[in-house]
Short mmCIF file of C-alpha atoms in Angstrom, two decimals:
data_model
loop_
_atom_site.label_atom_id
_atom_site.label_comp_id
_atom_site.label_asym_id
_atom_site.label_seq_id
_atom_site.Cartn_x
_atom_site.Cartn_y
_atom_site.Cartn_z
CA UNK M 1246 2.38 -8.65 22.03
CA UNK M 1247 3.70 -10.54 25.14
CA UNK M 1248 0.21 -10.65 26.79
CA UNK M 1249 1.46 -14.40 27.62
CA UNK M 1250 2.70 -13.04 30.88
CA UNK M 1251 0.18 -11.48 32.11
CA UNK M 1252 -2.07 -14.47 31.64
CA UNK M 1253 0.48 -16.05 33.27
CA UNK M 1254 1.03 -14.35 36.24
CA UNK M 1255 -2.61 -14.21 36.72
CA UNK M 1256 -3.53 -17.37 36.35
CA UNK M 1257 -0.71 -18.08 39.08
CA UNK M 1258 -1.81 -15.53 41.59
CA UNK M 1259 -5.44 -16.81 41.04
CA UNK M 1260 -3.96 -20.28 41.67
CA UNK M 1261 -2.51 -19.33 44.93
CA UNK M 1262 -5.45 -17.48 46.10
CA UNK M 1263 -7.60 -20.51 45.88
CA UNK M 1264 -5.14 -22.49 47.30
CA UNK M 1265 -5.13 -20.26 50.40
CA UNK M 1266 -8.54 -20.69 50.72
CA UNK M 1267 -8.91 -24.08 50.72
CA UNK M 1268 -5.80 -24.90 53.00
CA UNK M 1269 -7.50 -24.04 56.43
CA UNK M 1270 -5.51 -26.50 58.60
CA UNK M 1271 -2.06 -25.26 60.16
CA UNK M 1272 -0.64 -28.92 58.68
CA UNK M 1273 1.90 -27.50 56.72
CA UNK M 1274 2.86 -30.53 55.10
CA UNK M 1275 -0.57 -31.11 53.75
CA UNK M 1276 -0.34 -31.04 50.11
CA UNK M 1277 -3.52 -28.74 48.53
CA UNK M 1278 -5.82 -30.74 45.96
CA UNK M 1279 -5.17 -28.42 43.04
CA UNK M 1280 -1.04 -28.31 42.71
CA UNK M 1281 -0.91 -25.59 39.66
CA UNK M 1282 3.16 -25.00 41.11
CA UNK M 1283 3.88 -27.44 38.14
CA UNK M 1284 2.31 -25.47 35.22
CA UNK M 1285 4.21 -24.27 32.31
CA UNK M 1286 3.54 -22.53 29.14
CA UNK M 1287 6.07 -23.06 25.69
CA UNK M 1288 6.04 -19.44 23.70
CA UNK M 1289 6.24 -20.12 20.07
CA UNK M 1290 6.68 -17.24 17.77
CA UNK M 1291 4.88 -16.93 14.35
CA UNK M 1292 4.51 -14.83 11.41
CA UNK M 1293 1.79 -16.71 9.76
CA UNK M 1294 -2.26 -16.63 9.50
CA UNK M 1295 -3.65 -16.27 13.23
CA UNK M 1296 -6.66 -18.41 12.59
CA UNK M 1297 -4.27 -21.50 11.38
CA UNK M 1298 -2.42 -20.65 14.63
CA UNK M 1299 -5.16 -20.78 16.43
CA UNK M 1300 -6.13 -24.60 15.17
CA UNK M 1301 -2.93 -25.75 16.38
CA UNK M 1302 -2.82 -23.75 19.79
CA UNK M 1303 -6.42 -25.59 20.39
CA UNK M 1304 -5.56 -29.12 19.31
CA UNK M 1305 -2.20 -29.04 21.00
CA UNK M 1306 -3.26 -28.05 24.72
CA UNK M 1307 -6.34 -30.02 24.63
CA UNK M 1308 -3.64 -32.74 24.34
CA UNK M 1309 -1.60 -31.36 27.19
CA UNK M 1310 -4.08 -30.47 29.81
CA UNK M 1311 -3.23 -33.56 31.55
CA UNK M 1312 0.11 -32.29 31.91
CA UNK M 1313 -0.18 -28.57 33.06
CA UNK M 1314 1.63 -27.46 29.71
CA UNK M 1315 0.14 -24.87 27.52
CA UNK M 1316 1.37 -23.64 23.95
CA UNK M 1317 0.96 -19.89 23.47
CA UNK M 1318 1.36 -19.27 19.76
CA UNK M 1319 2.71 -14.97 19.23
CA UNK M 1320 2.67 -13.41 16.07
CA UNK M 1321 6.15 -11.17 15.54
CA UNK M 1322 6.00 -9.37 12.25
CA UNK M 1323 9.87 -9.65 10.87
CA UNK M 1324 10.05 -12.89 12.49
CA UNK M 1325 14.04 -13.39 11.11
CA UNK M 1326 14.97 -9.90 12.30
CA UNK M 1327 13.09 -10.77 15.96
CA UNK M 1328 14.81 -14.36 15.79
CA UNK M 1329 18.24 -12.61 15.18
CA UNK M 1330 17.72 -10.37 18.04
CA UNK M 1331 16.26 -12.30 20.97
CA UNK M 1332 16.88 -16.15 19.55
CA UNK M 1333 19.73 -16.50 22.13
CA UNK M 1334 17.53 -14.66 25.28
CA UNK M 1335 15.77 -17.03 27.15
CA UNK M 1336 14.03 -14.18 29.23
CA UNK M 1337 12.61 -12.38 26.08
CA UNK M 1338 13.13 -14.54 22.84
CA UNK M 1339 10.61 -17.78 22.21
CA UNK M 1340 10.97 -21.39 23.53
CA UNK M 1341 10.12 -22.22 19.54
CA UNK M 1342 8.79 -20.76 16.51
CA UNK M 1343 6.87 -21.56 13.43
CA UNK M 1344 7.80 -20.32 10.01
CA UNK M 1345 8.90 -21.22 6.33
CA UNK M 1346 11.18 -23.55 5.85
CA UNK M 1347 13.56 -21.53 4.16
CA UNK M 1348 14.80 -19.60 6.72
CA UNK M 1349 16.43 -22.50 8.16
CA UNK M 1350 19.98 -21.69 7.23
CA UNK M 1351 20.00 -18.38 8.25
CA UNK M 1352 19.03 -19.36 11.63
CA UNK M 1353 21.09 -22.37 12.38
CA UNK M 1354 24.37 -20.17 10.76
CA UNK M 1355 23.21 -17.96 13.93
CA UNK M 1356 24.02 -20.19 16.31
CA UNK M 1357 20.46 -20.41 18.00
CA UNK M 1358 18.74 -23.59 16.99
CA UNK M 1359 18.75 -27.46 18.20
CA UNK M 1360 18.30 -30.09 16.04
CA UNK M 1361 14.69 -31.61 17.50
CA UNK M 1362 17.13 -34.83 17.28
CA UNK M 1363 18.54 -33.48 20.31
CA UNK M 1364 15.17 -34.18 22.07
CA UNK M 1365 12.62 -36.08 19.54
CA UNK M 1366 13.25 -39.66 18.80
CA UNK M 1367 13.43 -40.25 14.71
CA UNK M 1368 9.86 -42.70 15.17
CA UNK M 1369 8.51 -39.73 16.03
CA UNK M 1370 8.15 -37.83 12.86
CA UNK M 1371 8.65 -41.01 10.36
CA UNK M 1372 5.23 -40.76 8.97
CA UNK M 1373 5.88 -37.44 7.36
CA UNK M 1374 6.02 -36.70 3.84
CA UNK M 1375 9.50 -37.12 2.65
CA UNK M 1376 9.81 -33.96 1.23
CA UNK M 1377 8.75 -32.17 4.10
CA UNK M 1378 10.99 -33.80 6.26
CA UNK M 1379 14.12 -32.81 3.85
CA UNK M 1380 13.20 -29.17 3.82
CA UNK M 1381 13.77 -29.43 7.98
CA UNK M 1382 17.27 -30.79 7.15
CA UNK M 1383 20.07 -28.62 7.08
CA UNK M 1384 23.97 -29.99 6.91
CA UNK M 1385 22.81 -33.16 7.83
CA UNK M 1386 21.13 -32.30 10.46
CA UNK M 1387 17.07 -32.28 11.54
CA UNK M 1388 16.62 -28.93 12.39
CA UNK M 1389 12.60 -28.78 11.75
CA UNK M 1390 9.52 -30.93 12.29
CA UNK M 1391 6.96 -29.78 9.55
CA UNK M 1392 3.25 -28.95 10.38
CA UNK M 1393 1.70 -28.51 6.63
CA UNK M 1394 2.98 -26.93 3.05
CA UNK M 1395 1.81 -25.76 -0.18
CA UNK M 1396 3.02 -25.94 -3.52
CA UNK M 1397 1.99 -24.61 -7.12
CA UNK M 1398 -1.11 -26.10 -8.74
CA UNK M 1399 -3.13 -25.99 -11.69
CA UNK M 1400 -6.70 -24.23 -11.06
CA UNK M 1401 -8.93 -23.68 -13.59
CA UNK M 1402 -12.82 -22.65 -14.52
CA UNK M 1403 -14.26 -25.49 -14.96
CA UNK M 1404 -17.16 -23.43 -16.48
CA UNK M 1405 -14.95 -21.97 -18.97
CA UNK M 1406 -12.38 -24.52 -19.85
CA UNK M 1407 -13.75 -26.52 -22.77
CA UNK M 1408 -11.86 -29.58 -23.17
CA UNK M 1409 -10.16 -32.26 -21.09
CA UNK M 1410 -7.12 -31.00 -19.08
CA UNK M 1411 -3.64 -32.11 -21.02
CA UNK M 1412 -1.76 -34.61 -19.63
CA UNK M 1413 1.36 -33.14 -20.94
CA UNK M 1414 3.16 -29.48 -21.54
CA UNK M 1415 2.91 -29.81 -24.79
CA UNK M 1416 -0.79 -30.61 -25.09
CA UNK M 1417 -1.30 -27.58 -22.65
CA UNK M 1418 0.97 -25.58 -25.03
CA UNK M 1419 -1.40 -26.51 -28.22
CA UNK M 1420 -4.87 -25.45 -26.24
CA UNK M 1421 -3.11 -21.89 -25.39
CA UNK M 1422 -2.80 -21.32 -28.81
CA UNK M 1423 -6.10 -22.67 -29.85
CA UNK M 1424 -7.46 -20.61 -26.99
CA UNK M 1425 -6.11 -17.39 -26.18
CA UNK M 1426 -6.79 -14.13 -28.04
CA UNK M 1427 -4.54 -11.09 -26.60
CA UNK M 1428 -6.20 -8.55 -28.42
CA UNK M 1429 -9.55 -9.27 -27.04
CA UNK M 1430 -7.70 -9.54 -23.16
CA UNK M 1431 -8.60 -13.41 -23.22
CA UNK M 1432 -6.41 -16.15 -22.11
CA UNK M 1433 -6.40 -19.75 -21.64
CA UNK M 1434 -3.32 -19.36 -19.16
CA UNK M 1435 -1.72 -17.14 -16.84
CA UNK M 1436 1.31 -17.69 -14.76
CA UNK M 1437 3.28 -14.96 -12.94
CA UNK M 1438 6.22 -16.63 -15.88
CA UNK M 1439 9.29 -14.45 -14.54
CA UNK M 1440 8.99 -14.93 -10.98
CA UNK M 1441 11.20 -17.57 -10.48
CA UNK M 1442 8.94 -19.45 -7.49
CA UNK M 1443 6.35 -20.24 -10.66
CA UNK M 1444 8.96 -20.75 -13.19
CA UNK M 1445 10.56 -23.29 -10.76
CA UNK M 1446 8.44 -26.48 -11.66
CA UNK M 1447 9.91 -26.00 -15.60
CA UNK M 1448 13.71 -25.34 -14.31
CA UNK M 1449 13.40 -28.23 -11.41
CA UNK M 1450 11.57 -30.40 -14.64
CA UNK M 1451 14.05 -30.01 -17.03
CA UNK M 1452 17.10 -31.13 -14.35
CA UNK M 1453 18.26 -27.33 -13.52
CA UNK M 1454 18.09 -25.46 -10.69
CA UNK M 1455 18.36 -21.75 -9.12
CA UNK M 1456 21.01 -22.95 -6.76
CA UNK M 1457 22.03 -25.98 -5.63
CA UNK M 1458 23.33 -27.28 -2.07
CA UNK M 1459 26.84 -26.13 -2.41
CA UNK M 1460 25.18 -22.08 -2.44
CA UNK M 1461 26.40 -22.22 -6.76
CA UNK M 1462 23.98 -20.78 -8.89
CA UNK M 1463 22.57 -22.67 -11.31
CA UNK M 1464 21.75 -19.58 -13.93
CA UNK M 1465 24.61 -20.95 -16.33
CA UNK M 1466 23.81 -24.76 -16.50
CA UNK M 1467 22.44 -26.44 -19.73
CA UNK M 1468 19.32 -27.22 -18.32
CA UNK M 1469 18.37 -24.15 -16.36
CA UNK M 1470 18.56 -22.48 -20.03
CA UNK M 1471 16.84 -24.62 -21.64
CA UNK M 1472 13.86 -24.58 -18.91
CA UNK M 1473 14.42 -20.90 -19.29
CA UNK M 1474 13.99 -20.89 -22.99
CA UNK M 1475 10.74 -23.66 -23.07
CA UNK M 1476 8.90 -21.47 -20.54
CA UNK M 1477 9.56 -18.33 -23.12
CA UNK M 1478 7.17 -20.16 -25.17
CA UNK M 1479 4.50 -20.02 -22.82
CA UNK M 1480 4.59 -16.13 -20.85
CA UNK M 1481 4.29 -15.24 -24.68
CA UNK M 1482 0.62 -16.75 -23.95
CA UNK M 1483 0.44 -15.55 -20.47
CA UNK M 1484 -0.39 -11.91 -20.08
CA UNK M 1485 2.45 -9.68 -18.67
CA UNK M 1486 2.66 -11.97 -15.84
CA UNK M 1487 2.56 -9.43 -12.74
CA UNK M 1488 0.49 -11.23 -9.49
CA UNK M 1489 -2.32 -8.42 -10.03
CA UNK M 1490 -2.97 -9.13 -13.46
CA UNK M 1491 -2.79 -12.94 -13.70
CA UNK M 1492 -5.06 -13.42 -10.40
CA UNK M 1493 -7.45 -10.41 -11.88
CA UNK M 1494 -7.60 -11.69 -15.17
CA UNK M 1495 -8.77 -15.52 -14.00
CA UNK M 1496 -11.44 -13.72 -10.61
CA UNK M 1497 -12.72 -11.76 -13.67
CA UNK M 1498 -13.32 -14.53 -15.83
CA UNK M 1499 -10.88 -13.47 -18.64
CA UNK M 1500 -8.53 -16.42 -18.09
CA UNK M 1501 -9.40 -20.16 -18.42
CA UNK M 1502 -6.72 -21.38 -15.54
CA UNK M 1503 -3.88 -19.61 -13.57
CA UNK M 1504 -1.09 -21.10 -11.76
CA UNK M 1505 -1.27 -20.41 -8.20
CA UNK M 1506 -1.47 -21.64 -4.75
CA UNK M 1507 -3.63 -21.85 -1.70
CA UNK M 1508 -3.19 -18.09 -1.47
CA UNK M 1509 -5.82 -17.54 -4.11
CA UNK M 1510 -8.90 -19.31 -2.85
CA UNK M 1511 -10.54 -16.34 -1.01
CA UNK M 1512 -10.07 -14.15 -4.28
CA UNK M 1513 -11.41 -17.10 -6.51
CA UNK M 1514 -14.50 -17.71 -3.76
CA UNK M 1515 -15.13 -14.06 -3.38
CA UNK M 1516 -15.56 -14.16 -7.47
CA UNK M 1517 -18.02 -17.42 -7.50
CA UNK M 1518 -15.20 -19.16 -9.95
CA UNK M 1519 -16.57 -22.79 -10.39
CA UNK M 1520 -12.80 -23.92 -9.22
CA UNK M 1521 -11.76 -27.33 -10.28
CA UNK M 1522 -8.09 -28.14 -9.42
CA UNK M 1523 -5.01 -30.55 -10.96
CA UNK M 1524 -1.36 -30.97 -9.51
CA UNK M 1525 1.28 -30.09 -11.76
CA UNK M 1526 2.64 -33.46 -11.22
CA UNK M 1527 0.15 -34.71 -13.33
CA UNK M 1528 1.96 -32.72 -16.28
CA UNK M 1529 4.50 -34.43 -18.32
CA UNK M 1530 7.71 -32.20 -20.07
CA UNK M 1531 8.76 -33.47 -23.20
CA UNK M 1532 11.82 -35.04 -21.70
CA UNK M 1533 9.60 -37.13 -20.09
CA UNK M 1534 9.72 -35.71 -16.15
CA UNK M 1535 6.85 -34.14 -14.57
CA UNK M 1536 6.23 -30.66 -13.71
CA UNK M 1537 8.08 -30.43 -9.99
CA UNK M 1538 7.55 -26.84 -8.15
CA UNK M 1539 9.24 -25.31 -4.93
CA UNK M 1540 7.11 -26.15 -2.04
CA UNK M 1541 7.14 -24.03 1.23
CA UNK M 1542 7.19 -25.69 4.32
CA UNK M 1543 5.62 -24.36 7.70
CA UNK M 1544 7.67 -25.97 10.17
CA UNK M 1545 8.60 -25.95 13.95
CA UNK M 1546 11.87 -25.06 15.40
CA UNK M 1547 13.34 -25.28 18.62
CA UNK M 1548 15.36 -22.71 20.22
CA UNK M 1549 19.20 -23.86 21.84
CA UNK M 1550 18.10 -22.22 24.98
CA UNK M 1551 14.61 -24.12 25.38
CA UNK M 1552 16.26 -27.26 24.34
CA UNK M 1553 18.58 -27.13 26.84
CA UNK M 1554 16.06 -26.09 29.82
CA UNK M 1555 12.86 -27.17 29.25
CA UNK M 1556 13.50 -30.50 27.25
CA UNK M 1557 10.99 -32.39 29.01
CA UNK M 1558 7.97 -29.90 28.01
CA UNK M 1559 9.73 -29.33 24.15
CA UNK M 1560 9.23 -32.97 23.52
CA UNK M 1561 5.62 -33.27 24.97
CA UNK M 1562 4.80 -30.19 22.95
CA UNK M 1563 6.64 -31.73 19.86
CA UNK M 1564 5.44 -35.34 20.37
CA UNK M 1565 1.93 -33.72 19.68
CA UNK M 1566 2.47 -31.81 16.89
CA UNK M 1567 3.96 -35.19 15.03
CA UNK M 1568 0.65 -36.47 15.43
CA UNK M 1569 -1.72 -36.92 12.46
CA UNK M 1570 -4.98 -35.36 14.67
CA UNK M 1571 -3.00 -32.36 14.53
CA UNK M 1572 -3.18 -32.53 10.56
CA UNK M 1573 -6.51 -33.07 10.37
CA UNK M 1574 -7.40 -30.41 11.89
CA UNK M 1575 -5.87 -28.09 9.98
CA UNK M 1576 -7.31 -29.70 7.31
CA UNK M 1577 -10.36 -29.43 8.22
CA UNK M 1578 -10.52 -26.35 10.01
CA UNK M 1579 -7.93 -24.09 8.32
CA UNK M 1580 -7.49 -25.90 4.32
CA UNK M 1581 -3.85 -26.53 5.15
CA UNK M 1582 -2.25 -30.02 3.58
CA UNK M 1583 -0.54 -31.53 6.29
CA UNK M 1584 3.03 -33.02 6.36
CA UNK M 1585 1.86 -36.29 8.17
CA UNK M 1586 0.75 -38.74 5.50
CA UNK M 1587 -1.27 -40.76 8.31
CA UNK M 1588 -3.81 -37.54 8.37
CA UNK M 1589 -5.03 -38.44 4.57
CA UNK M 1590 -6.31 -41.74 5.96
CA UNK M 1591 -9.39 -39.16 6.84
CA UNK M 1592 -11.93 -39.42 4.61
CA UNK M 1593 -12.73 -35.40 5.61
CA UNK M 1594 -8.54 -34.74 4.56
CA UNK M 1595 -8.48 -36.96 1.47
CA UNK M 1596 -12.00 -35.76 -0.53
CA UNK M 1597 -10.11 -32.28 -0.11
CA UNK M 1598 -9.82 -31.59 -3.68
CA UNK M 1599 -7.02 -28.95 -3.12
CA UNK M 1600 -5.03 -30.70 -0.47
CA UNK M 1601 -5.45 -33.79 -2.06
CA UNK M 1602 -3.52 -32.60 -5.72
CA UNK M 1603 -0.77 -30.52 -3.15
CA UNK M 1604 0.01 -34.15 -1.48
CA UNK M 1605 0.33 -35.47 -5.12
CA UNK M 1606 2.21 -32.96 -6.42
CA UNK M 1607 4.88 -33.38 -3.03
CA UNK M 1608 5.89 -36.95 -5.04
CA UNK M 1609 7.50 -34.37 -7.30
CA UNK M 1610 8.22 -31.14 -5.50
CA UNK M 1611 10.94 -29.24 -4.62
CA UNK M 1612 11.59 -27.56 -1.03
CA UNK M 1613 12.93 -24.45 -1.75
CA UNK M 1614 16.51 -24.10 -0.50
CA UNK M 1615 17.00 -23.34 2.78
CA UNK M 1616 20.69 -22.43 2.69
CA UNK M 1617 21.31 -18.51 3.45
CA UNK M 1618 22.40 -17.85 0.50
CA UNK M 1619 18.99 -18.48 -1.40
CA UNK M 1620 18.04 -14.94 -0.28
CA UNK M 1621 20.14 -13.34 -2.73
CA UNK M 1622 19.24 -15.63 -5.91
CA UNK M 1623 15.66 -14.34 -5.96
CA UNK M 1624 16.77 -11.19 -7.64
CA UNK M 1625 19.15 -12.21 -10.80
CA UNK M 1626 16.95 -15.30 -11.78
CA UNK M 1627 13.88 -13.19 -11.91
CA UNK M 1628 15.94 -10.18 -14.02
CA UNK M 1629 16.89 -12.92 -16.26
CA UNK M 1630 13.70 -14.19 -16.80
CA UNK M 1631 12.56 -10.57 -17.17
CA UNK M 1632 15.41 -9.96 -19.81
CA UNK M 1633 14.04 -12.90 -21.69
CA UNK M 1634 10.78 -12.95 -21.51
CA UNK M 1635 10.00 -9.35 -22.03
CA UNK M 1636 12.81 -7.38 -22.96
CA UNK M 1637 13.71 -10.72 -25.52
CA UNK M 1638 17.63 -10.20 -24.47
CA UNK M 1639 19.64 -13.18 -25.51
CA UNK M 1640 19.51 -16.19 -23.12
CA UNK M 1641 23.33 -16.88 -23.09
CA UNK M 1642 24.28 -13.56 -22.66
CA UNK M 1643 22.17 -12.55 -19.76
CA UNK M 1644 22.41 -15.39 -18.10
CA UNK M 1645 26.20 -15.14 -18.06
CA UNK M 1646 25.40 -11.74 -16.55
CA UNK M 1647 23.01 -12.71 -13.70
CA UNK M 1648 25.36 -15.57 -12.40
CA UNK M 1649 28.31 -13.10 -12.25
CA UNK M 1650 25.46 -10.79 -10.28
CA UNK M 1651 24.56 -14.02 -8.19
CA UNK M 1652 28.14 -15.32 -7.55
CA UNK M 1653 28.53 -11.38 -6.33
CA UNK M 1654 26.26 -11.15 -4.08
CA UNK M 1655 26.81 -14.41 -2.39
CA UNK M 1656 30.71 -13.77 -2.03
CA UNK M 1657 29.62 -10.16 -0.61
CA UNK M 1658 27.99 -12.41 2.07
CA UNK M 1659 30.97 -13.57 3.53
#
């Protein structure tokens, strides 16, 4: 994977070569007209789609070529386990990395991160969506510039859906009944309904939450349950709500709309679905909120080491990626909706039907936690939405369970 060397030390002994042959004086002191002693190259790990990589590699050294500083971007599959091993070696760990947001507590508990404060002034980054920045933030702390994100949206047929999309739950509720036939394998709606990521926009709508920013589990509180209980109503509607069966049932025509993400479009393009697209923001709970989903965050981090010894290059290289051209690229290039709210100004970024409805929906969305301890919630709030929605066990009860499993597994953490 570390072919970053190589390049490296070839591009250096070609330097020199050239330099030898163009110095034919005994001077010494005579300085040769192409100085490459200065260049430098910033690693930055990844786990993430090589091709959006690649848009941000491009944008960001045609922006430093002036300054003999290259970004090479590596992809490390396991990227926490690789962090946790080589985030404090300078010699074989990363200068930065790129990643989800949510791993940001994990990795500062480490010991192996520098807040970009350290080395990027706050003017910097202070076009950036404000819920992007907060996912970067971790004890008070900015830990994390963001690059682009993606939250839950509402994507329908537009060739089968037959009516005006609802403004509010309620309405969508009445058109699921009007519209779906189980028997026949039809639906109006499908929704992967106990996975808590989807079930999030109800439970962050109705006031509850899977955890909050003390690392308590929210399984127990009022409104958690009663999101719990109003999104019963719908999986009833849904299909069994496994990935493979929601996303098959809309590609196949059999479903009027799914909830999903970005994630889906080469399925739904592969099937010739006539895709029109809504943010869940635009959908009202009877309490009155909107709809507000997690959002994931890809976002830069800086490692202690490389803030320490190369701060000069980390803040050209981060200066850059706070730029809005850098959004717009990957808007244009790779479908990404970027964190910098300057980059909508572009005609080409705001006509973007799907990034368009994620930036909306962002007025309502949620980061997912970043605290460690998130890691371990994913498992009791999805067997108590499995215990309600399917196996119809009662919601007090197993929810009293799963937060004694949650409050568990996070004390076993310790």
């Amino acid at each position: 994977m570390k072919k970053r060397i190589a390049m490296f030390l070839c591009a250096t002994m070609a330097a020199s070569l050239l330099a030898g042959c163009g110095n034919k004086t005994s001077n010494t002191n005579e300085k040769p007209q192409n100085d490459t002693a200065k260049a430098q190259e910033i690693s930055i790990w990844h786990d993430g789609d090589e091709s959006v990589m690649s848009v941000i590699q491009e944008q960001v050294n045609k922006e430093l070529a002036e300054d003999q500083l290259t970004v090479k971007f590596e992809k490390k599959s396991g990227l926490t386990d690789q962090i946790k091993l080589y985030g404090n070696d300078e010699e074989s760990g990363p200068d930065m990395y790129l990643y989800a947001h949510d791993s940001l507590g994990a990795f500062v508990e480490m010991g192996v991160l520098s807040p970009i404060t350290d080395i990027l002034e706050k003017d910097a980054y202070k076009d950036m969506l404000p819920m992007t920045l907060k996912a970067g933030e971790y004890q008070g702390k900015q830990y994390l510039l963001p690059l682009y994100f993606e939250t839950l949206l509402f994507m329908y047929n537009k060739d089968l859906w037959t009516d005006e999309i609802p403004s509010t739950t309620e309405e969508l509720y009445t058109y699921m009944e009007q519209n779906t036939d189980s028997a026949k394998g039809t639906y109006a709606l499908v929704n992967q309904h106990s996975t808590a990521y989807n079930v999030s926009p109800v439970i962050n709508g109705f006031g509850g939450y899977v955890i909050n920013e003390e690392a308590k589990p929210g399984l127990t509180k009022k409104e958690t349950k009663e999101a719990i209980e109003y999104n019963k109503k719908f999986a009833a509607l849904e299909a069994d709500g496994d990935y493979n069966t929601v996303t098959t049932l809309f590609n196949e025509g059999k479903a009027q709309a799914i909830i999903g993400g970005p994630w889906l479009i080469p399925g739904i393009k592969d099937a010739n679905i006539n895709l029109g697209i809504k943010s869940l923001s635009d959908f009202t709970l009877p309490n009155g909120n909107s709809l507000a989903p997690y959002s994931g965050i890809q976002a830069i981090g800086v490692l202690k080491h490389a803030a320490e010894n190369k701060k000069d290059a980390i803040k050209k290289v981060l200066t850059v990626l706070s730029k809005p051209d850098v959004g717009v690229a990957l808007a244009e290039k790779a479908n990404c909706a970027p964190a910098n709210q300057k980059a909508y100004d572009q005609e080409k970024v705001a006509n973007n039907e799907m990034i368009s409805a994620m930036k909306q929906t962002a007025e309502t969305a949620q980061p997912m936690p970043n605290i460690p301890e998130m890691s371990v919630m994913w498992g009791p709030t999805e067997s108590l939405l499995a215990a309600v929605n399917k196996s119809e066990e009662d919601l007090d009860t197993a929810a009293e369970k799963y937060q004694k499993e949650a409050e568990t597994a996070i004390a076993d953490m310790k």
